[in-house]
């Protein structure tokens, strides 16, 4: 073969191979470009979806009637909705990046957020913009390993209505107390004079005078209990004292009703140990709880019955129990028995126990809960009831 022809053949083959390689590479490059473009579109779609989702979440948060803040573990605000800015009196976007103390000017909110991060949740109340600003309930919830969400609700109107109610009851109670006390004293004087005169006054008249005295006493009791409940519900200050002996307190409170029980034909029994652990509390308020429970027990006890007051320790708590053998509490009423003005059966109570205000147990519940305790009832209808309340033993007092 002519060398020139051979060279031409070789060059032709090489050119074909080069063309094939070029075509294949171009195809591969085209596929690569298509893949890259598809990935770009996918990433763009994902980014768009993520942005859309974030925008929808932000719009939802801004539409909430509650303020919403997200804080990081250092208690700096990372997110805040429009309502949070309004409640805290800040211009839009001015909360992000601030610390909680800068946002609220209240170290209590910082403490609340720290508690939520450590324990999972916490709730408190604060006022933004000083003591005259809106009252806010702050509910904090921990976010796994990343700070906490704070939900803010304006309760200013609720607090205003509560204050109006408390002021109304307080004023009404004071206005009624003086004339009622006068009427009560006059009724008591009439009763004594009627007894001293004897048969000179008809029996029916003496009976009516006695009823006036009893009903006036009920009115005085209602006014006093309304005033007490209003003060307790309004968050009245407790005078906490260390080292309260509940055994001694229960015995003293029960003794105050000894004469009342004797008039009702009821025997009071007190069973209190001498070495009961001490608690921390308001002795006056806790004594009121015992008096209310014993008074109820005596009212609902049959003539010749007995009421037993016991104190004992159970699961790190000091328990005080008041048991009677009266009409008992129906199962359907036990969940509501501690509500204000609730009565199991008005007609039945008036007939068997002379009625009542329906406030004594509500007062007892509020006082016990203010002390971090709990109160409950155990009863069999027709066989009596046991009302008990438990108070935590303060660790530093447990060994005293």
Short mmCIF file of C-alpha atoms in Angstrom, two decimals:
data_model
loop_
_atom_site.label_atom_id
_atom_site.label_comp_id
_atom_site.label_asym_id
_atom_site.label_seq_id
_atom_site.Cartn_x
_atom_site.Cartn_y
_atom_site.Cartn_z
CA UNK A 1 0.00 0.00 0.00
CA UNK A 2 1.18 3.44 -0.87
CA UNK A 3 2.41 5.09 2.31
CA UNK A 4 0.39 8.18 1.53
CA UNK A 5 -2.79 6.10 1.24
CA UNK A 6 -2.02 4.30 4.51
CA UNK A 7 -1.48 7.60 6.25
CA UNK A 8 -4.75 8.89 4.87
CA UNK A 9 -6.56 5.80 6.14
CA UNK A 10 -5.03 6.17 9.57
CA UNK A 11 -5.95 9.83 9.70
CA UNK A 12 -9.49 9.00 8.60
CA UNK A 13 -9.87 6.37 11.29
CA UNK A 14 -8.49 8.76 13.86
CA UNK A 15 -10.92 11.42 12.72
CA UNK A 16 -13.84 9.01 13.02
CA UNK A 17 -12.71 8.01 16.50
CA UNK A 18 -12.36 11.67 17.45
CA UNK A 19 -15.82 12.43 16.11
CA UNK A 20 -17.29 9.47 18.03
CA UNK A 21 -15.55 10.59 21.21
CA UNK A 22 -16.71 14.16 20.68
CA UNK A 23 -20.27 13.09 20.12
CA UNK A 24 -20.23 10.86 23.19
CA UNK A 25 -18.67 13.63 25.31
CA UNK A 26 -21.21 16.13 24.04
CA UNK A 27 -24.00 13.72 24.95
CA UNK A 28 -22.51 13.20 28.41
CA UNK A 29 -22.12 16.95 28.85
CA UNK A 30 -25.71 17.44 27.77
CA UNK A 31 -26.86 14.84 30.28
CA UNK A 32 -24.75 16.50 32.97
CA UNK A 33 -26.20 19.90 32.09
CA UNK A 34 -29.72 18.47 32.20
CA UNK A 35 -29.04 16.84 35.56
CA UNK A 36 -27.60 20.06 36.96
CA UNK A 37 -30.53 22.06 35.65
CA UNK A 38 -33.00 19.57 37.15
CA UNK A 39 -31.22 19.73 40.50
CA UNK A 40 -31.30 23.50 40.32
CA UNK A 41 -35.00 23.44 39.64
CA UNK A 42 -35.54 20.96 42.51
CA UNK A 43 -33.50 23.10 44.89
CA UNK A 44 -35.35 26.16 43.71
CA UNK A 45 -38.68 24.41 44.24
CA UNK A 46 -37.62 23.25 47.70
CA UNK A 47 -36.38 26.72 48.55
CA UNK A 48 -39.61 28.21 47.30
CA UNK A 49 -41.65 25.70 49.29
CA UNK A 50 -39.57 26.37 52.41
CA UNK A 51 -39.93 30.12 51.93
CA UNK A 52 -43.66 29.76 51.35
CA UNK A 53 -44.03 27.58 54.44
CA UNK A 54 -42.03 30.06 56.53
CA UNK A 55 -44.17 32.92 55.23
CA UNK A 56 -47.37 31.03 56.04
CA UNK A 57 -46.11 30.24 59.56
CA UNK A 58 -45.13 33.88 60.08
CA UNK A 59 -48.54 35.03 58.83
CA UNK A 60 -50.24 32.54 61.15
CA UNK A 61 -48.21 33.72 64.12
CA UNK A 62 -48.98 37.36 63.29
CA UNK A 63 -52.70 36.52 63.08
CA UNK A 64 -52.73 35.10 66.61
CA UNK A 65 -54.43 37.10 69.34
CA UNK A 66 -51.62 36.00 71.67
CA UNK A 67 -48.11 37.37 71.66
CA UNK A 68 -45.47 34.82 70.68
CA UNK A 69 -41.75 34.99 71.41
CA UNK A 70 -39.02 32.46 70.81
CA UNK A 71 -35.89 32.79 72.92
CA UNK A 72 -32.59 30.96 72.63
CA UNK A 73 -30.79 29.35 75.60
CA UNK A 74 -29.12 32.71 76.38
CA UNK A 75 -32.63 34.25 76.65
CA UNK A 76 -32.28 36.42 73.55
CA UNK A 77 -35.35 36.82 71.37
CA UNK A 78 -35.04 35.10 67.99
CA UNK A 79 -38.63 35.46 66.79
CA UNK A 80 -41.54 37.69 67.76
CA UNK A 81 -44.96 38.05 66.17
CA UNK A 82 -46.85 41.30 65.62
CA UNK A 83 -49.04 40.84 68.70
CA UNK A 84 -45.97 40.51 70.95
CA UNK A 85 -44.68 43.86 69.65
CA UNK A 86 -48.06 45.45 70.37
CA UNK A 87 -48.36 44.01 73.89
CA UNK A 88 -44.83 45.12 74.78
CA UNK A 89 -45.21 48.54 73.16
CA UNK A 90 -42.43 48.02 70.62
CA UNK A 91 -42.24 49.01 66.97
CA UNK A 92 -42.42 46.18 64.43
CA UNK A 93 -39.18 44.20 64.27
CA UNK A 94 -37.63 45.86 67.33
CA UNK A 95 -37.83 42.84 69.64
CA UNK A 96 -35.64 40.40 67.70
CA UNK A 97 -32.12 40.31 69.10
CA UNK A 98 -33.07 41.84 72.45
CA UNK A 99 -32.76 40.06 75.78
CA UNK A 100 -35.86 39.30 77.82
CA UNK A 101 -34.89 41.81 80.48
CA UNK A 102 -34.70 44.51 77.76
CA UNK A 103 -38.08 43.49 76.36
CA UNK A 104 -39.99 43.21 79.66
CA UNK A 105 -37.95 45.24 82.18
CA UNK A 106 -38.91 42.47 84.62
CA UNK A 107 -36.37 39.94 85.95
CA UNK A 108 -39.28 37.68 86.86
CA UNK A 109 -39.86 36.87 83.17
CA UNK A 110 -36.22 35.87 82.80
CA UNK A 111 -36.54 33.58 85.82
CA UNK A 112 -39.73 32.12 84.36
CA UNK A 113 -38.01 31.37 81.01
CA UNK A 114 -35.06 29.74 82.76
CA UNK A 115 -37.45 27.59 84.79
CA UNK A 116 -39.21 26.51 81.58
CA UNK A 117 -35.90 25.61 79.90
CA UNK A 118 -34.88 23.57 82.95
CA UNK A 119 -38.19 21.92 83.84
CA UNK A 120 -40.26 22.04 80.66
CA UNK A 121 -42.83 24.72 81.40
CA UNK A 122 -43.65 27.66 83.65
CA UNK A 123 -46.36 30.30 84.02
CA UNK A 124 -46.34 33.76 85.55
CA UNK A 125 -47.80 37.23 85.33
CA UNK A 126 -46.19 40.58 84.61
CA UNK A 127 -47.05 44.11 83.60
CA UNK A 128 -45.43 45.64 80.55
CA UNK A 129 -44.67 49.36 80.46
CA UNK A 130 -44.62 49.65 84.25
CA UNK A 131 -47.25 49.14 86.96
CA UNK A 132 -49.95 50.88 84.91
CA UNK A 133 -49.29 48.86 81.76
CA UNK A 134 -51.33 45.88 80.55
CA UNK A 135 -51.36 42.79 82.75
CA UNK A 136 -49.86 39.85 80.87
CA UNK A 137 -50.03 36.13 81.58
CA UNK A 138 -46.76 34.59 80.37
CA UNK A 139 -46.70 30.87 79.58
CA UNK A 140 -43.29 29.43 78.73
CA UNK A 141 -42.67 26.06 77.11
CA UNK A 142 -39.25 24.50 76.47
CA UNK A 143 -38.14 23.77 72.89
CA UNK A 144 -35.91 20.68 72.69
CA UNK A 145 -32.29 21.82 73.12
CA UNK A 146 -33.08 25.26 71.73
CA UNK A 147 -34.53 27.71 74.22
CA UNK A 148 -38.25 28.22 74.75
CA UNK A 149 -41.47 29.65 73.34
CA UNK A 150 -43.23 32.35 75.37
CA UNK A 151 -46.95 32.94 74.87
CA UNK A 152 -48.33 36.31 76.08
CA UNK A 153 -52.01 36.97 76.80
CA UNK A 154 -53.48 40.30 77.88
CA UNK A 155 -55.63 39.78 81.01
CA UNK A 156 -56.01 43.48 81.87
CA UNK A 157 -59.79 43.44 81.42
CA UNK A 158 -60.13 40.28 83.51
CA UNK A 159 -58.06 41.81 86.31
CA UNK A 160 -60.13 45.02 86.10
CA UNK A 161 -63.38 43.06 86.46
CA UNK A 162 -61.92 41.07 89.34
CA UNK A 163 -60.91 44.29 91.06
CA UNK A 164 -64.41 45.77 90.54
CA UNK A 165 -65.98 42.61 91.96
CA UNK A 166 -63.64 42.61 94.95
CA UNK A 167 -64.29 46.30 95.64
CA UNK A 168 -68.05 45.80 95.33
CA UNK A 169 -68.08 42.86 97.74
CA UNK A 170 -65.75 44.68 100.11
CA UNK A 171 -67.92 47.82 100.16
CA UNK A 172 -71.17 45.85 100.42
CA UNK A 173 -69.80 43.73 103.23
CA UNK A 174 -68.69 46.74 105.22
CA UNK A 175 -71.99 48.55 104.65
CA UNK A 176 -73.97 45.50 105.80
CA UNK A 177 -71.77 44.52 108.70
CA UNK A 178 -72.64 47.41 111.03
CA UNK A 179 -76.46 47.20 110.79
CA UNK A 180 -76.37 43.40 110.88
CA UNK A 181 -74.22 43.44 113.98
CA UNK A 182 -76.69 45.82 115.61
CA UNK A 183 -79.66 43.63 114.66
CA UNK A 184 -77.82 40.55 115.89
CA UNK A 185 -77.15 42.17 119.28
CA UNK A 186 -80.76 43.31 119.57
CA UNK A 187 -82.02 39.82 118.69
CA UNK A 188 -79.71 38.29 121.28
CA UNK A 189 -80.93 40.80 123.89
CA UNK A 190 -84.57 40.03 123.04
CA UNK A 191 -83.90 36.33 123.36
CA UNK A 192 -82.34 36.74 126.81
CA UNK A 193 -85.14 39.01 128.03
CA UNK A 194 -87.75 36.58 126.69
CA UNK A 195 -86.09 33.74 128.59
CA UNK A 196 -85.89 35.80 131.78
CA UNK A 197 -89.59 36.72 131.62
CA UNK A 198 -90.59 33.11 131.07
CA UNK A 199 -94.27 32.35 130.55
CA UNK A 200 -95.20 36.04 130.43
CA UNK A 201 -94.30 35.89 126.74
CA UNK A 202 -96.13 33.29 124.61
CA UNK A 203 -94.08 30.31 123.42
CA UNK A 204 -94.67 31.19 119.75
CA UNK A 205 -93.22 34.66 120.27
CA UNK A 206 -90.15 33.26 122.04
CA UNK A 207 -89.71 30.81 119.17
CA UNK A 208 -89.91 33.61 116.61
CA UNK A 209 -87.40 35.71 118.53
CA UNK A 210 -85.07 32.70 118.52
CA UNK A 211 -85.48 32.34 114.75
CA UNK A 212 -84.67 36.02 114.25
CA UNK A 213 -81.45 35.52 116.19
CA UNK A 214 -80.51 32.41 114.18
CA UNK A 215 -81.24 33.95 110.77
CA UNK A 216 -79.43 37.16 111.69
CA UNK A 217 -76.45 35.04 112.67
CA UNK A 218 -76.58 33.38 109.23
CA UNK A 219 -76.55 36.79 107.54
CA UNK A 220 -73.59 37.97 109.63
CA UNK A 221 -71.76 34.75 108.79
CA UNK A 222 -72.47 35.19 105.06
CA UNK A 223 -71.18 38.77 105.05
CA UNK A 224 -68.02 37.75 106.89
CA UNK A 225 -67.41 34.81 104.58
CA UNK A 226 -68.03 36.90 101.45
CA UNK A 227 -65.45 39.39 102.65
CA UNK A 228 -62.98 36.63 103.52
CA UNK A 229 -63.40 34.90 100.16
CA UNK A 230 -63.01 38.17 98.26
CA UNK A 231 -59.76 38.92 100.04
CA UNK A 232 -58.42 35.40 99.57
CA UNK A 233 -59.31 35.25 95.86
CA UNK A 234 -57.82 38.69 95.39
CA UNK A 235 -54.45 37.29 96.47
CA UNK A 236 -54.40 38.68 99.98
CA UNK A 237 -51.04 38.47 101.67
CA UNK A 238 -50.38 35.38 103.76
CA UNK A 239 -48.50 35.89 107.02
CA UNK A 240 -46.26 32.85 106.72
CA UNK A 241 -44.62 31.54 109.86
CA UNK A 242 -42.04 28.77 110.17
CA UNK A 243 -42.56 25.90 112.55
CA UNK A 244 -46.36 25.73 112.76
CA UNK A 245 -47.54 22.73 114.78
CA UNK A 246 -50.69 21.55 112.96
CA UNK A 247 -51.57 19.23 115.85
CA UNK A 248 -51.73 22.14 118.29
CA UNK A 249 -53.41 24.42 115.75
CA UNK A 250 -56.11 21.83 114.95
CA UNK A 251 -56.76 21.20 118.63
CA UNK A 252 -57.07 24.92 119.41
CA UNK A 253 -59.36 25.55 116.43
CA UNK A 254 -61.57 22.63 117.41
CA UNK A 255 -61.81 23.88 120.99
CA UNK A 256 -63.31 27.15 119.73
CA UNK A 257 -66.36 25.16 118.59
CA UNK A 258 -66.72 23.04 121.73
CA UNK A 259 -69.68 25.05 123.06
CA UNK A 260 -71.41 25.07 119.66
CA UNK A 261 -71.01 21.28 119.42
CA UNK A 262 -72.41 20.75 122.91
CA UNK A 263 -75.49 22.80 122.01
CA UNK A 264 -75.96 20.56 118.97
CA UNK A 265 -75.55 17.43 121.09
CA UNK A 266 -72.32 16.48 119.31
CA UNK A 267 -69.10 15.27 120.92
CA UNK A 268 -65.77 16.54 119.59
CA UNK A 269 -62.81 14.12 119.63
CA UNK A 270 -59.26 15.30 118.87
CA UNK A 271 -56.52 12.79 117.97
CA UNK A 272 -53.20 14.55 117.38
CA UNK A 273 -49.68 13.13 117.91
CA UNK A 274 -47.12 15.04 119.94
CA UNK A 275 -44.20 14.70 117.46
CA UNK A 276 -45.81 15.95 114.26
CA UNK A 277 -43.35 17.60 111.80
CA UNK A 278 -43.70 21.37 111.54
CA UNK A 279 -44.91 23.22 108.45
CA UNK A 280 -44.67 26.77 107.11
CA UNK A 281 -47.90 28.70 106.76
CA UNK A 282 -50.37 31.32 107.95
CA UNK A 283 -51.66 30.08 111.31
CA UNK A 284 -54.74 32.31 111.26
CA UNK A 285 -55.86 31.14 107.81
CA UNK A 286 -55.16 27.46 108.51
CA UNK A 287 -57.07 27.73 111.78
CA UNK A 288 -59.98 29.14 109.76
CA UNK A 289 -59.87 26.05 107.51
CA UNK A 290 -60.13 23.73 110.51
CA UNK A 291 -62.94 25.81 112.03
CA UNK A 292 -64.92 25.71 108.76
CA UNK A 293 -64.53 21.94 108.40
CA UNK A 294 -65.42 21.22 112.04
CA UNK A 295 -68.38 23.62 111.93
CA UNK A 296 -69.77 21.82 108.86
CA UNK A 297 -69.19 18.43 110.43
CA UNK A 298 -71.09 19.43 113.59
CA UNK A 299 -73.98 20.88 111.55
CA UNK A 300 -74.42 17.67 109.60
CA UNK A 301 -73.98 15.31 112.54
CA UNK A 302 -76.99 13.70 114.25
CA UNK A 303 -77.83 14.50 117.85
CA UNK A 304 -75.62 12.31 120.03
CA UNK A 305 -73.05 11.83 117.27
CA UNK A 306 -69.38 12.65 117.33
CA UNK A 307 -66.87 14.49 115.15
CA UNK A 308 -63.24 13.35 115.10
CA UNK A 309 -60.34 15.63 114.19
CA UNK A 310 -57.06 13.85 113.38
CA UNK A 311 -53.61 14.99 112.23
CA UNK A 312 -50.97 12.63 110.86
CA UNK A 313 -48.08 12.36 108.39
CA UNK A 314 -48.45 10.71 104.98
CA UNK A 315 -46.01 10.80 102.02
CA UNK A 316 -44.15 13.89 103.13
CA UNK A 317 -47.30 15.83 104.00
CA UNK A 318 -49.11 16.73 107.20
CA UNK A 319 -52.74 15.69 106.84
CA UNK A 320 -55.62 17.07 108.90
CA UNK A 321 -58.88 15.09 108.66
CA UNK A 322 -62.33 15.93 110.06
CA UNK A 323 -64.76 13.00 110.13
CA UNK A 324 -68.47 12.95 110.98
CA UNK A 325 -71.30 10.40 110.88
CA UNK A 326 -73.94 12.62 109.31
CA UNK A 327 -75.83 12.63 106.02
CA UNK A 328 -72.73 12.29 103.84
CA UNK A 329 -72.01 13.70 100.37
CA UNK A 330 -73.46 12.06 97.22
CA UNK A 331 -70.87 10.87 94.68
CA UNK A 332 -72.22 13.26 92.03
CA UNK A 333 -71.56 16.27 94.28
CA UNK A 334 -67.99 15.51 95.39
CA UNK A 335 -66.33 17.21 92.42
CA UNK A 336 -68.28 20.45 93.05
CA UNK A 337 -68.51 20.51 96.83
CA UNK A 338 -65.65 23.07 97.09
CA UNK A 339 -67.18 25.54 94.61
CA UNK A 340 -68.54 28.88 95.77
CA UNK A 341 -72.22 28.83 96.78
CA UNK A 342 -72.57 25.17 95.79
CA UNK A 343 -74.96 23.17 97.96
CA UNK A 344 -75.72 19.50 97.58
CA UNK A 345 -79.47 19.80 98.15
CA UNK A 346 -80.76 23.14 99.38
CA UNK A 347 -84.10 21.88 100.73
CA UNK A 348 -82.48 18.90 102.39
CA UNK A 349 -79.72 20.96 103.98
CA UNK A 350 -82.14 23.50 105.38
CA UNK A 351 -84.23 20.73 106.88
CA UNK A 352 -81.36 18.73 108.33
CA UNK A 353 -78.67 21.27 109.11
CA UNK A 354 -80.15 24.75 109.10
CA UNK A 355 -78.70 25.73 105.71
CA UNK A 356 -75.49 27.67 105.19
CA UNK A 357 -73.76 30.17 102.92
CA UNK A 358 -72.04 27.68 100.62
CA UNK A 359 -68.77 29.59 101.08
CA UNK A 360 -66.99 27.80 103.91
CA UNK A 361 -65.57 24.97 101.79
CA UNK A 362 -64.62 27.37 98.98
CA UNK A 363 -62.65 29.44 101.48
CA UNK A 364 -60.98 26.29 102.82
CA UNK A 365 -59.96 25.23 99.30
CA UNK A 366 -58.46 28.62 98.44
CA UNK A 367 -56.47 28.80 101.69
CA UNK A 368 -55.11 25.26 101.34
CA UNK A 369 -54.12 25.81 97.71
CA UNK A 370 -52.40 29.09 98.61
CA UNK A 371 -50.23 27.00 100.92
CA UNK A 372 -49.35 24.57 98.12
CA UNK A 373 -51.60 21.88 99.58
CA UNK A 374 -54.68 19.96 98.49
CA UNK A 375 -58.12 19.27 99.96
CA UNK A 376 -60.60 16.47 99.30
CA UNK A 377 -63.61 14.60 100.65
CA UNK A 378 -64.34 10.92 101.16
CA UNK A 379 -67.92 9.93 101.89
CA UNK A 380 -70.64 7.33 101.78
CA UNK A 381 -74.07 8.90 101.51
CA UNK A 382 -75.99 8.40 104.72
CA UNK A 383 -72.89 7.23 106.62
CA UNK A 384 -70.94 10.44 107.09
CA UNK A 385 -68.03 12.21 105.43
CA UNK A 386 -64.33 12.85 106.04
CA UNK A 387 -62.90 16.15 104.80
CA UNK A 388 -59.10 16.17 104.67
CA UNK A 389 -56.39 18.59 103.63
CA UNK A 390 -52.68 17.97 103.24
CA UNK A 391 -49.85 20.49 103.50
CA UNK A 392 -46.24 19.89 102.43
CA UNK A 393 -43.58 19.59 105.11
CA UNK A 394 -40.89 22.22 104.54
CA UNK A 395 -37.54 20.34 104.12
CA UNK A 396 -35.68 22.62 106.53
CA UNK A 397 -38.40 22.06 109.16
CA UNK A 398 -38.80 18.30 108.73
CA UNK A 399 -36.18 17.45 111.37
CA UNK A 400 -37.23 20.02 113.96
#
